[in-house]
Amino acid sequence: MNYQFEFNWLAQYYPEIVKGIGITLQLISIGAVLGIALGIACAWARALGPAWLKPVVATYVELIRNTPFLIQLFFIFFGLPSLGVQLGELQAANIAMVVNLGAYSCEIIRAGIQSTQKGQFEAGASLAMTPFETFRHVVLVPSLQRIWPALSSQVVIVMLGSSVVSQIAAEDLTFAANFIQSRTFRAFEAYMVSTLIYLVLAVLLRQILAVIGGFIFPRRAVR
Amino acid sequence: MTEFTLWDILRNLLLATRWTIVLSLVSFVGGGLVGLLLLFLRISAHKAVRIFARCYIELFQGTPLLMQLFIAFFGLGLLGVDVPAWLAAGLALILWTAAFLAEIWRGCVEAIAKGQWEASASLGMGRLQQMRYVILPQAMKIAVPPTVGFSVQVVKGTALTSIIGFVELSKAGTVVTNATFQPFTVYGLVALIYFALCWPLSRSSQMLERKLNVAHRNH
């Protein structure tokens, strides 16, 4: 193999890479906040909600969890316009990530809610709380605390999965890598560099989520 | 202009589904073999070997599968050979699957009570014998549900190979869309076909898990 590695292009193209990192971080920030919010709502509906809502949420969760993210993205970006819903590529990417994380986090959070001891619900009821108040004030936070590590991993997985949004021309980190390789023909190096950046982002994101977890859950877990 | 019936679309998609299935099987079986090797390295008695396996797993779990596909596709090209997309796709998916399966299986091996290791060691078994006769038969039982569950991720992972030009279900979806201008129908059908492939796997994983839990409670 007499291939000469060359990284000179970095000097010229680093603004593209920085911009790409920015978009990737923006996508995962919005995706994580709204996705987890959706997940909490769906988990409530599946574990404690009205009977008619349960199969609806279950269908949503199963549909999302058993189809590739790429196809969900294509369906939202290319398919929905024929129903009259026109979306920009970043909007479509955001919606796809929220919908995707919503389904996965629903299942994770539901496991947290269902591992709550019955006494907690009874204690809430004995204080004359409505079921929803009990959920909101007694059950939710300790449930989230128990499953926070699993939820964090899922957020990292969705961040890594977001690399496919470059396929609908959302200008994330992968898009930057594609752009650079098309200009410099240094495909291997461009993808090497962006892969390493993704690795760093994944490690950082895991740390950040652990810190956030420490803020939201200052006390030890109660079962 | 040619008119496309729903059957035309569906038939083309189903023909391409064959390649999704073949690639999934190859990745899962190949990934399982490499994963087993990785599992042995991951729980090896030598620290350096353990660290190597850990780095491998971290690297493949901490980077996007799409990037791994790109690197396999363009990296193999550096060796001066013309790389067909199926080769890069198969290779990347096998290595990716191996990392995840090794980590899942490590959890199962570590779930086996320590006394089992000690008992088998006291019978004078070597490390490989311990694994072969004592640990793996027990670990395999608890490994089945999460392994079947992960196979869903493999099937979904094959969708990304369309991006490096391997013609499977997702790529066929794009091609058929470009011919028919019916993205809603086509991608809807593609999603349903993936669902038909993945849902039985998800369900059986859940059912196996429930069965295993019941079996454990009776102990």
CSV table of C-alpha atoms in Angstrom, one decimal:
chain,number,residue,atom,x,y,z
A,1,MET,CA,0.0,0.0,0.0
A,2,ASN,CA,1.6,3.2,-1.1
A,3,TYR,CA,-1.0,5.7,-0.1
A,4,GLN,CA,0.1,9.0,1.4
A,5,PHE,CA,-2.1,10.3,4.1
A,6,GLU,CA,-2.7,14.0,4.0
A,7,PHE,CA,-4.4,16.2,6.4
A,8,ASN,CA,-3.5,19.7,5.0
A,9,TRP,CA,-7.1,20.2,4.0
A,10,LEU,CA,-8.0,20.6,7.7
A,11,ALA,CA,-6.6,24.1,7.7
A,12,GLN,CA,-8.9,25.2,5.0
A,13,TYR,CA,-12.0,23.2,5.9
A,14,TYR,CA,-12.1,23.4,9.7
A,15,PRO,CA,-15.0,26.0,9.6
A,16,GLU,CA,-17.2,23.4,7.8
A,17,ILE,CA,-16.3,20.9,10.5
A,18,VAL,CA,-17.0,23.3,13.3
A,19,LYS,CA,-20.4,24.3,11.8
A,20,GLY,CA,-21.2,20.6,11.3
A,21,ILE,CA,-20.4,19.9,15.0
A,22,GLY,CA,-22.7,22.8,15.9
A,23,ILE,CA,-25.6,21.4,13.9
A,24,THR,CA,-25.1,17.9,15.3
A,25,LEU,CA,-25.1,19.3,18.9
A,26,GLN,CA,-28.1,21.5,18.2
A,27,LEU,CA,-30.0,18.5,16.8
A,28,ILE,CA,-29.3,16.3,19.8
A,29,SER,CA,-30.0,19.0,22.3
A,30,ILE,CA,-33.5,19.7,20.9
A,31,GLY,CA,-34.0,16.0,20.2
A,32,ALA,CA,-33.0,15.0,23.7
A,33,VAL,CA,-35.2,17.6,25.6
A,34,LEU,CA,-38.3,17.2,23.5
A,35,GLY,CA,-37.8,13.4,22.9
A,36,ILE,CA,-37.5,12.7,26.7
A,37,ALA,CA,-40.6,15.0,27.3
A,38,LEU,CA,-42.5,13.0,24.7
A,39,GLY,CA,-41.2,9.8,26.3
A,40,ILE,CA,-42.4,10.8,29.7
A,41,ALA,CA,-45.9,11.6,28.3
A,42,CYS,CA,-46.0,8.3,26.5
A,43,ALA,CA,-44.7,6.3,29.4
A,44,TRP,CA,-47.4,7.8,31.6
A,45,ALA,CA,-50.0,7.0,29.0
A,46,ARG,CA,-48.8,3.4,28.7
A,47,ALA,CA,-48.4,2.7,32.4
A,48,LEU,CA,-51.1,4.8,34.0
A,49,GLY,CA,-53.1,6.4,31.3
A,50,PRO,CA,-56.7,5.8,30.1
A,51,ALA,CA,-57.4,2.4,28.5
A,52,TRP,CA,-58.1,3.8,25.1
A,53,LEU,CA,-54.8,5.6,24.9
A,54,LYS,CA,-52.6,2.6,25.7
A,55,PRO,CA,-53.0,0.7,22.4
A,56,VAL,CA,-52.4,4.0,20.5
A,57,VAL,CA,-49.1,4.7,22.3
A,58,ALA,CA,-48.1,1.0,22.0
A,59,THR,CA,-48.6,1.1,18.3
A,60,TYR,CA,-46.5,4.2,17.9
A,61,VAL,CA,-43.7,2.7,20.1
A,62,GLU,CA,-43.7,-0.6,18.2
A,63,LEU,CA,-43.8,1.1,14.8
A,64,ILE,CA,-40.8,3.3,15.6
A,65,ARG,CA,-38.8,0.7,17.3
A,66,ASN,CA,-39.1,-1.8,14.5
A,67,THR,CA,-38.3,0.4,11.5
A,68,PRO,CA,-34.9,2.1,10.6
A,69,PHE,CA,-34.3,5.7,11.5
A,70,LEU,CA,-33.3,6.4,8.0
A,71,ILE,CA,-36.7,5.3,6.7
A,72,GLN,CA,-38.5,7.4,9.3
A,73,LEU,CA,-36.5,10.4,8.2
A,74,PHE,CA,-37.2,9.8,4.5
A,75,PHE,CA,-40.9,9.3,5.3
A,76,ILE,CA,-41.1,12.6,7.2
A,77,PHE,CA,-39.0,14.6,4.7
A,78,PHE,CA,-40.1,13.1,1.3
A,79,GLY,CA,-43.4,11.5,2.2
A,80,LEU,CA,-45.2,14.1,4.3
A,81,PRO,CA,-45.1,16.8,1.7
A,82,SER,CA,-47.6,14.8,-0.4
A,83,LEU,CA,-50.0,15.3,2.5
A,84,GLY,CA,-49.3,19.1,2.3
A,85,VAL,CA,-46.8,19.2,5.2
A,86,GLN,CA,-43.7,20.9,3.8
A,87,LEU,CA,-40.6,20.7,6.1
A,88,GLY,CA,-37.1,22.1,5.9
A,89,GLU,CA,-34.3,19.6,6.3
A,90,LEU,CA,-33.5,20.7,9.8
A,91,GLN,CA,-37.1,20.7,10.9
A,92,ALA,CA,-37.5,17.2,9.4
A,93,ALA,CA,-34.4,16.0,11.2
A,94,ASN,CA,-35.5,17.4,14.5
A,95,ILE,CA,-39.0,15.9,14.2
A,96,ALA,CA,-37.6,12.5,13.2
A,97,MET,CA,-35.2,12.5,16.2
A,98,VAL,CA,-37.8,13.6,18.7
A,99,VAL,CA,-40.3,10.9,17.4
A,100,ASN,CA,-37.5,8.3,17.5
A,101,LEU,CA,-36.2,9.1,20.9
A,102,GLY,CA,-39.7,9.5,22.2
A,103,ALA,CA,-40.5,5.9,21.4
A,104,TYR,CA,-37.3,4.4,22.9
A,105,SER,CA,-37.4,6.6,26.0
A,106,CYS,CA,-41.1,5.7,26.5
A,107,GLU,CA,-40.1,2.1,27.0
A,108,ILE,CA,-37.2,2.9,29.3
A,109,ILE,CA,-39.2,5.4,31.4
A,110,ARG,CA,-42.1,3.0,31.6
A,111,ALA,CA,-39.8,0.4,33.1
A,112,GLY,CA,-38.8,2.9,35.7
A,113,ILE,CA,-42.4,3.8,36.5
A,114,GLN,CA,-43.4,0.1,36.7
A,115,SER,CA,-40.6,-0.7,39.1
A,116,THR,CA,-42.1,1.8,41.6
A,117,GLN,CA,-43.3,0.1,44.7
A,118,LYS,CA,-47.1,0.0,45.1
A,119,GLY,CA,-46.8,1.7,48.5
A,120,GLN,CA,-45.7,4.9,46.8
A,121,PHE,CA,-49.0,5.1,44.8
A,122,GLU,CA,-51.0,4.2,48.0
A,123,ALA,CA,-49.1,6.8,50.0
A,124,GLY,CA,-50.0,9.5,47.4
A,125,ALA,CA,-53.6,8.4,47.4
A,126,SER,CA,-53.8,8.5,51.2
A,127,LEU,CA,-52.7,12.1,51.0
A,128,ALA,CA,-55.7,12.8,48.8
A,129,MET,CA,-53.6,13.3,45.7
A,130,THR,CA,-55.2,12.5,42.4
A,131,PRO,CA,-53.5,9.7,40.4
A,132,PHE,CA,-51.9,12.4,38.2
A,133,GLU,CA,-50.6,14.4,41.2
A,134,THR,CA,-49.1,11.2,42.6
A,135,PHE,CA,-47.4,10.5,39.3
A,136,ARG,CA,-46.1,14.1,39.0
A,137,HIS,CA,-45.0,14.7,42.6
A,138,VAL,CA,-44.2,11.2,44.0
A,139,VAL,CA,-43.5,8.7,41.2
A,140,LEU,CA,-41.9,10.5,38.3
A,141,VAL,CA,-38.5,11.8,39.6
A,142,PRO,CA,-37.4,8.6,41.4
A,143,SER,CA,-38.5,6.6,38.4
A,144,LEU,CA,-36.4,8.8,36.1
A,145,GLN,CA,-33.5,8.5,38.5
A,146,ARG,CA,-33.5,4.7,38.4
A,147,ILE,CA,-33.4,4.6,34.6
A,148,TRP,CA,-31.2,7.7,34.0
A,149,PRO,CA,-28.1,5.6,32.9
A,150,ALA,CA,-30.2,3.7,30.3
A,151,LEU,CA,-31.8,6.9,29.1
A,152,SER,CA,-28.4,8.5,28.8
A,153,SER,CA,-27.1,5.6,26.6
A,154,GLN,CA,-30.2,6.0,24.4
A,155,VAL,CA,-29.5,9.7,23.9
A,156,VAL,CA,-25.9,8.9,22.9
A,157,ILE,CA,-27.2,6.2,20.4
A,158,VAL,CA,-29.6,8.8,18.9
A,159,MET,CA,-26.8,11.3,18.6
A,160,LEU,CA,-24.7,8.8,16.7
A,161,GLY,CA,-27.7,7.8,14.6
A,162,SER,CA,-28.2,11.4,13.7
A,163,SER,CA,-25.3,11.1,11.2
A,164,VAL,CA,-27.9,9.9,8.6
A,165,VAL,CA,-29.6,13.3,8.6
A,166,SER,CA,-26.9,14.3,6.1
A,167,GLN,CA,-28.9,12.2,3.6
A,168,ILE,CA,-31.6,14.8,3.5
A,169,ALA,CA,-29.0,17.5,3.2
A,170,ALA,CA,-29.1,18.7,6.9
A,171,GLU,CA,-25.6,20.1,7.3
A,172,ASP,CA,-24.4,18.1,10.3
A,173,LEU,CA,-20.9,16.7,10.9
A,174,THR,CA,-21.4,13.9,8.4
A,175,PHE,CA,-22.5,16.3,5.8
A,176,ALA,CA,-19.3,18.3,6.4
A,177,ALA,CA,-17.3,15.1,6.0
A,178,ASN,CA,-19.1,14.3,2.7
A,179,PHE,CA,-18.6,17.9,1.5
A,180,ILE,CA,-14.9,17.8,2.3
A,181,GLN,CA,-14.3,14.5,0.6
A,182,SER,CA,-16.1,15.7,-2.5
A,183,ARG,CA,-13.8,18.7,-2.6
A,184,THR,CA,-10.5,17.2,-1.6
A,185,PHE,CA,-10.9,13.6,-2.7
A,186,ARG,CA,-9.4,12.7,0.7
A,187,ALA,CA,-12.3,10.5,1.6
A,188,PHE,CA,-10.6,8.2,4.1
A,189,GLU,CA,-9.0,11.0,6.0
A,190,ALA,CA,-12.2,13.1,6.1
A,191,TYR,CA,-14.2,10.2,7.5
A,192,MET,CA,-11.4,9.3,9.9
A,193,VAL,CA,-11.4,12.8,11.4
A,194,SER,CA,-15.2,13.0,11.7
A,195,THR,CA,-15.4,9.5,13.2
A,196,LEU,CA,-12.9,10.6,15.9
A,197,ILE,CA,-14.9,13.7,16.5
A,198,TYR,CA,-18.1,11.6,16.9
A,199,LEU,CA,-16.2,9.4,19.4
A,200,VAL,CA,-15.2,12.5,21.4
A,201,LEU,CA,-18.8,13.9,21.2
A,202,ALA,CA,-20.2,10.6,22.5
A,203,VAL,CA,-17.8,10.5,25.5
A,204,LEU,CA,-18.5,14.2,26.3
A,205,LEU,CA,-22.3,13.7,25.9
A,206,ARG,CA,-22.2,10.8,28.3
A,207,GLN,CA,-20.3,13.0,30.9
A,208,ILE,CA,-22.6,15.9,30.4
A,209,LEU,CA,-25.7,13.7,30.9
A,210,ALA,CA,-24.1,12.3,34.1
A,211,VAL,CA,-23.6,15.8,35.4
A,212,ILE,CA,-27.2,16.8,34.5
A,213,GLY,CA,-28.3,13.7,36.3
A,214,GLY,CA,-26.5,14.8,39.4
A,215,PHE,CA,-28.3,18.2,39.2
A,216,ILE,CA,-31.8,16.8,38.7
A,217,PHE,CA,-31.4,14.0,41.3
A,218,PRO,CA,-29.4,15.3,44.2
A,219,ARG,CA,-30.6,12.7,46.6
A,220,ARG,CA,-30.0,8.9,46.5
A,221,ALA,CA,-32.5,6.7,44.8
A,222,VAL,CA,-35.6,5.7,46.7
A,223,ARG,CA,-37.3,2.5,45.7
B,1,MET,CA,-45.1,8.1,-18.9
B,2,THR,CA,-45.5,4.7,-17.4
B,3,GLU,CA,-48.1,4.2,-14.7
B,4,PHE,CA,-47.0,2.1,-11.7
B,5,THR,CA,-49.5,0.1,-9.8
B,6,LEU,CA,-49.2,-0.6,-6.1
B,7,TRP,CA,-48.3,-4.2,-7.0
B,8,ASP,CA,-45.4,-3.0,-9.2
B,9,ILE,CA,-44.0,-1.0,-6.3
B,10,LEU,CA,-44.5,-3.7,-3.8
B,11,ARG,CA,-43.0,-6.4,-6.0
B,12,ASN,CA,-39.8,-4.4,-6.6
B,13,LEU,CA,-39.5,-3.7,-2.9
B,14,LEU,CA,-40.0,-7.3,-1.9
B,15,LEU,CA,-37.4,-8.4,-4.4
B,16,ALA,CA,-34.9,-6.0,-2.8
B,17,THR,CA,-35.9,-7.3,0.7
B,18,ARG,CA,-34.1,-10.5,-0.1
B,19,TRP,CA,-30.8,-8.6,0.0
B,20,THR,CA,-31.8,-7.0,3.3
B,21,ILE,CA,-32.4,-10.5,4.7
B,22,VAL,CA,-29.2,-12.0,3.3
B,23,LEU,CA,-27.1,-9.1,4.6
B,24,SER,CA,-28.8,-9.3,8.0
B,25,LEU,CA,-28.1,-13.0,8.2
B,26,VAL,CA,-24.5,-12.6,7.1
B,27,SER,CA,-23.9,-9.8,9.6
B,28,PHE,CA,-25.6,-11.6,12.4
B,29,VAL,CA,-23.8,-14.9,12.0
B,30,GLY,CA,-20.4,-13.3,11.2
B,31,GLY,CA,-20.8,-10.8,14.0
B,32,GLY,CA,-21.7,-13.6,16.3
B,33,LEU,CA,-18.5,-15.5,15.5
B,34,VAL,CA,-16.3,-12.4,15.8
B,35,GLY,CA,-18.2,-11.4,18.9
B,36,LEU,CA,-17.6,-14.7,20.5
B,37,LEU,CA,-13.8,-14.3,19.9
B,38,LEU,CA,-14.1,-10.7,21.3
B,39,LEU,CA,-15.9,-12.0,24.3
B,40,PHE,CA,-13.0,-14.4,25.1
B,41,LEU,CA,-10.6,-11.5,24.7
B,42,ARG,CA,-12.8,-9.2,26.8
B,43,ILE,CA,-12.7,-11.6,29.8
B,44,SER,CA,-9.2,-12.8,29.2
B,45,ALA,CA,-6.8,-13.3,32.1
B,46,HIS,CA,-4.3,-10.9,30.5
B,47,LYS,CA,-4.9,-7.3,31.1
B,48,ALA,CA,-3.5,-6.0,27.8
B,49,VAL,CA,-5.9,-8.3,25.9
B,50,ARG,CA,-8.8,-7.2,28.0
B,51,ILE,CA,-8.0,-3.5,27.3
B,52,PHE,CA,-7.6,-4.2,23.6
B,53,ALA,CA,-11.1,-5.7,23.5
B,54,ARG,CA,-12.5,-2.9,25.5
B,55,CYS,CA,-11.1,-0.3,23.2
B,56,TYR,CA,-12.5,-2.1,20.2
B,57,ILE,CA,-15.9,-2.2,21.7
B,58,GLU,CA,-15.8,1.4,22.8
B,59,LEU,CA,-14.7,2.5,19.4
B,60,PHE,CA,-17.5,0.6,17.6
B,61,GLN,CA,-20.2,1.6,20.1
B,62,GLY,CA,-19.0,5.2,20.3
B,63,THR,CA,-19.0,6.0,16.6
B,64,PRO,CA,-21.9,6.1,14.1
B,65,LEU,CA,-22.4,2.9,12.0
B,66,LEU,CA,-22.6,5.2,8.9
B,67,MET,CA,-19.0,6.4,9.5
B,68,GLN,CA,-17.8,2.8,9.9
B,69,LEU,CA,-19.4,2.0,6.6
B,70,PHE,CA,-17.8,5.0,4.9
B,71,ILE,CA,-14.4,4.0,6.4
B,72,ALA,CA,-14.8,0.4,5.3
B,73,PHE,CA,-15.8,1.5,1.9
B,74,PHE,CA,-13.1,4.1,1.3
B,75,GLY,CA,-10.5,2.4,3.6
B,76,LEU,CA,-10.5,-0.9,1.7
B,77,GLY,CA,-10.2,1.1,-1.5
B,78,LEU,CA,-6.9,2.4,-0.3
B,79,LEU,CA,-5.5,-1.1,-0.5
B,80,GLY,CA,-5.8,-0.6,-4.2
B,81,VAL,CA,-8.6,-3.1,-4.8
B,82,ASP,CA,-11.9,-2.1,-6.3
B,83,VAL,CA,-14.3,-2.5,-3.3
B,84,PRO,CA,-17.8,-3.7,-4.1
B,85,ALA,CA,-20.4,-2.1,-1.8
B,86,TRP,CA,-21.6,-5.5,-0.5
B,87,LEU,CA,-18.1,-6.3,0.7
B,88,ALA,CA,-17.7,-3.0,2.6
B,89,ALA,CA,-21.3,-3.3,3.9
B,90,GLY,CA,-20.8,-6.9,5.1
B,91,LEU,CA,-17.5,-6.2,6.7
B,92,ALA,CA,-18.6,-3.1,8.6
B,93,LEU,CA,-21.8,-4.7,9.8
B,94,ILE,CA,-20.0,-7.8,11.0
B,95,LEU,CA,-17.4,-5.8,13.0
B,96,TRP,CA,-20.2,-3.5,14.4
B,97,THR,CA,-22.5,-6.4,15.4
B,98,ALA,CA,-19.5,-8.2,17.0
B,99,ALA,CA,-18.8,-5.2,19.3
B,100,PHE,CA,-22.4,-5.1,20.6
B,101,LEU,CA,-22.9,-8.9,20.9
B,102,ALA,CA,-19.6,-9.2,22.8
B,103,GLU,CA,-20.7,-6.6,25.3
B,104,ILE,CA,-24.2,-8.2,25.7
B,105,TRP,CA,-22.6,-11.6,26.2
B,106,ARG,CA,-20.1,-10.3,28.7
B,107,GLY,CA,-23.0,-9.1,30.8
B,108,CYS,CA,-24.5,-12.6,30.6
B,109,VAL,CA,-21.2,-14.3,31.6
B,110,GLU,CA,-20.7,-11.9,34.5
B,111,ALA,CA,-24.2,-12.6,35.7
B,112,ILE,CA,-23.1,-16.2,36.4
B,113,ALA,CA,-22.4,-16.6,40.1
B,114,LYS,CA,-18.7,-16.4,41.1
B,115,GLY,CA,-19.0,-19.8,42.9
B,116,GLN,CA,-19.4,-21.5,39.5
B,117,TRP,CA,-15.9,-20.2,38.4
B,118,GLU,CA,-14.5,-21.2,41.8
B,119,ALA,CA,-16.1,-24.7,41.8
B,120,SER,CA,-14.9,-25.4,38.3
B,121,ALA,CA,-11.4,-24.1,39.1
B,122,SER,CA,-11.3,-26.4,42.1
B,123,LEU,CA,-12.0,-29.3,39.8
B,124,GLY,CA,-8.7,-28.4,38.0
B,125,MET,CA,-10.4,-27.1,34.9
B,126,GLY,CA,-8.4,-24.6,32.7
B,127,ARG,CA,-10.0,-21.3,31.7
B,128,LEU,CA,-11.2,-22.6,28.4
B,129,GLN,CA,-12.7,-25.7,30.0
B,130,GLN,CA,-14.5,-23.6,32.5
B,131,MET,CA,-16.0,-21.5,29.8
B,132,ARG,CA,-16.9,-24.5,27.6
B,133,TYR,CA,-18.4,-26.8,30.2
B,134,VAL,CA,-19.6,-24.6,33.1
B,135,ILE,CA,-20.0,-20.9,32.3
B,136,LEU,CA,-21.2,-20.7,28.7
B,137,PRO,CA,-23.9,-23.3,28.9
B,138,GLN,CA,-25.5,-21.3,31.7
B,139,ALA,CA,-24.7,-17.9,30.2
B,140,MET,CA,-26.2,-18.9,26.8
B,141,LYS,CA,-29.6,-19.4,28.4
B,142,ILE,CA,-29.8,-15.9,29.7
B,143,ALA,CA,-28.1,-14.5,26.5
B,144,VAL,CA,-30.9,-15.6,24.2
B,145,PRO,CA,-33.5,-12.9,24.7
B,146,PRO,CA,-31.1,-9.9,24.4
B,147,THR,CA,-29.3,-11.5,21.5
B,148,VAL,CA,-32.6,-12.0,19.6
B,149,GLY,CA,-33.5,-8.4,20.6
B,150,PHE,CA,-30.2,-7.1,19.1
B,151,SER,CA,-30.9,-8.9,15.8
B,152,VAL,CA,-33.6,-6.2,15.3
B,153,GLN,CA,-30.8,-3.6,15.4
B,154,VAL,CA,-28.9,-5.5,12.8
B,155,VAL,CA,-31.8,-5.6,10.4
B,156,LYS,CA,-32.3,-1.9,10.9
B,157,GLY,CA,-28.6,-1.3,10.6
B,158,THR,CA,-28.6,-2.8,7.1
B,159,ALA,CA,-30.7,0.2,6.0
B,160,LEU,CA,-27.6,2.4,6.2
B,161,THR,CA,-25.7,0.3,3.6
B,162,SER,CA,-28.0,1.9,1.0
B,163,ILE,CA,-26.0,5.1,1.5
B,164,ILE,CA,-22.7,3.5,0.3
B,165,GLY,CA,-24.7,2.1,-2.7
B,166,PHE,CA,-25.7,-1.4,-1.7
B,167,VAL,CA,-29.0,-2.1,-3.2
B,168,GLU,CA,-31.3,-3.5,-0.5
B,169,LEU,CA,-34.8,-2.5,0.7
B,170,SER,CA,-34.0,1.2,1.5
B,171,LYS,CA,-32.1,1.8,-1.7
B,172,ALA,CA,-34.8,0.1,-3.7
B,173,GLY,CA,-37.2,2.5,-1.9
B,174,THR,CA,-35.2,5.5,-3.1
B,175,VAL,CA,-35.0,4.1,-6.6
B,176,VAL,CA,-38.7,3.3,-6.8
B,177,THR,CA,-39.5,6.7,-5.4
B,178,ASN,CA,-37.5,8.4,-8.1
B,179,ALA,CA,-39.3,6.4,-10.8
B,180,THR,CA,-42.8,6.7,-9.4
B,181,PHE,CA,-42.8,10.1,-7.6
B,182,GLN,CA,-44.9,8.5,-4.8
B,183,PRO,CA,-42.6,8.9,-1.7
B,184,PHE,CA,-45.5,8.6,0.8
B,185,THR,CA,-46.6,5.3,-0.5
B,186,VAL,CA,-43.2,3.9,-1.2
B,187,TYR,CA,-41.5,4.8,2.1
B,188,GLY,CA,-44.7,3.8,3.9
B,189,LEU,CA,-44.4,0.3,2.3
B,190,VAL,CA,-40.7,0.2,3.0
B,191,ALA,CA,-41.4,0.9,6.7
B,192,LEU,CA,-44.1,-1.7,6.8
B,193,ILE,CA,-41.7,-4.3,5.3
B,194,TYR,CA,-39.0,-3.5,7.9
B,195,PHE,CA,-41.7,-3.7,10.5
B,196,ALA,CA,-42.8,-7.2,9.2
B,197,LEU,CA,-39.1,-8.3,9.5
B,198,CYS,CA,-38.4,-6.8,12.9
B,199,TRP,CA,-41.6,-7.1,14.9
B,200,PRO,CA,-41.6,-10.9,15.1
B,201,LEU,CA,-38.0,-10.7,16.4
B,202,SER,CA,-38.9,-8.1,19.0
B,203,ARG,CA,-41.9,-10.1,20.1
B,204,SER,CA,-40.0,-13.3,20.4
B,205,SER,CA,-37.3,-11.6,22.4
B,206,GLN,CA,-39.9,-10.2,24.8
B,207,MET,CA,-41.6,-13.6,25.1
B,208,LEU,CA,-38.3,-15.4,25.7
B,209,GLU,CA,-37.5,-12.9,28.4
B,210,ARG,CA,-40.8,-13.4,30.1
B,211,LYS,CA,-40.3,-17.2,29.9
B,212,LEU,CA,-36.9,-16.9,31.4
B,213,ASN,CA,-38.1,-14.7,34.3
B,214,VAL,CA,-40.8,-17.3,35.1
B,215,ALA,CA,-38.2,-20.0,35.1
B,216,HIS,CA,-36.0,-18.1,37.4
B,217,ARG,CA,-38.8,-17.3,39.9
B,218,ASN,CA,-39.4,-21.0,40.3
B,219,HIS,CA,-35.9,-21.7,41.6
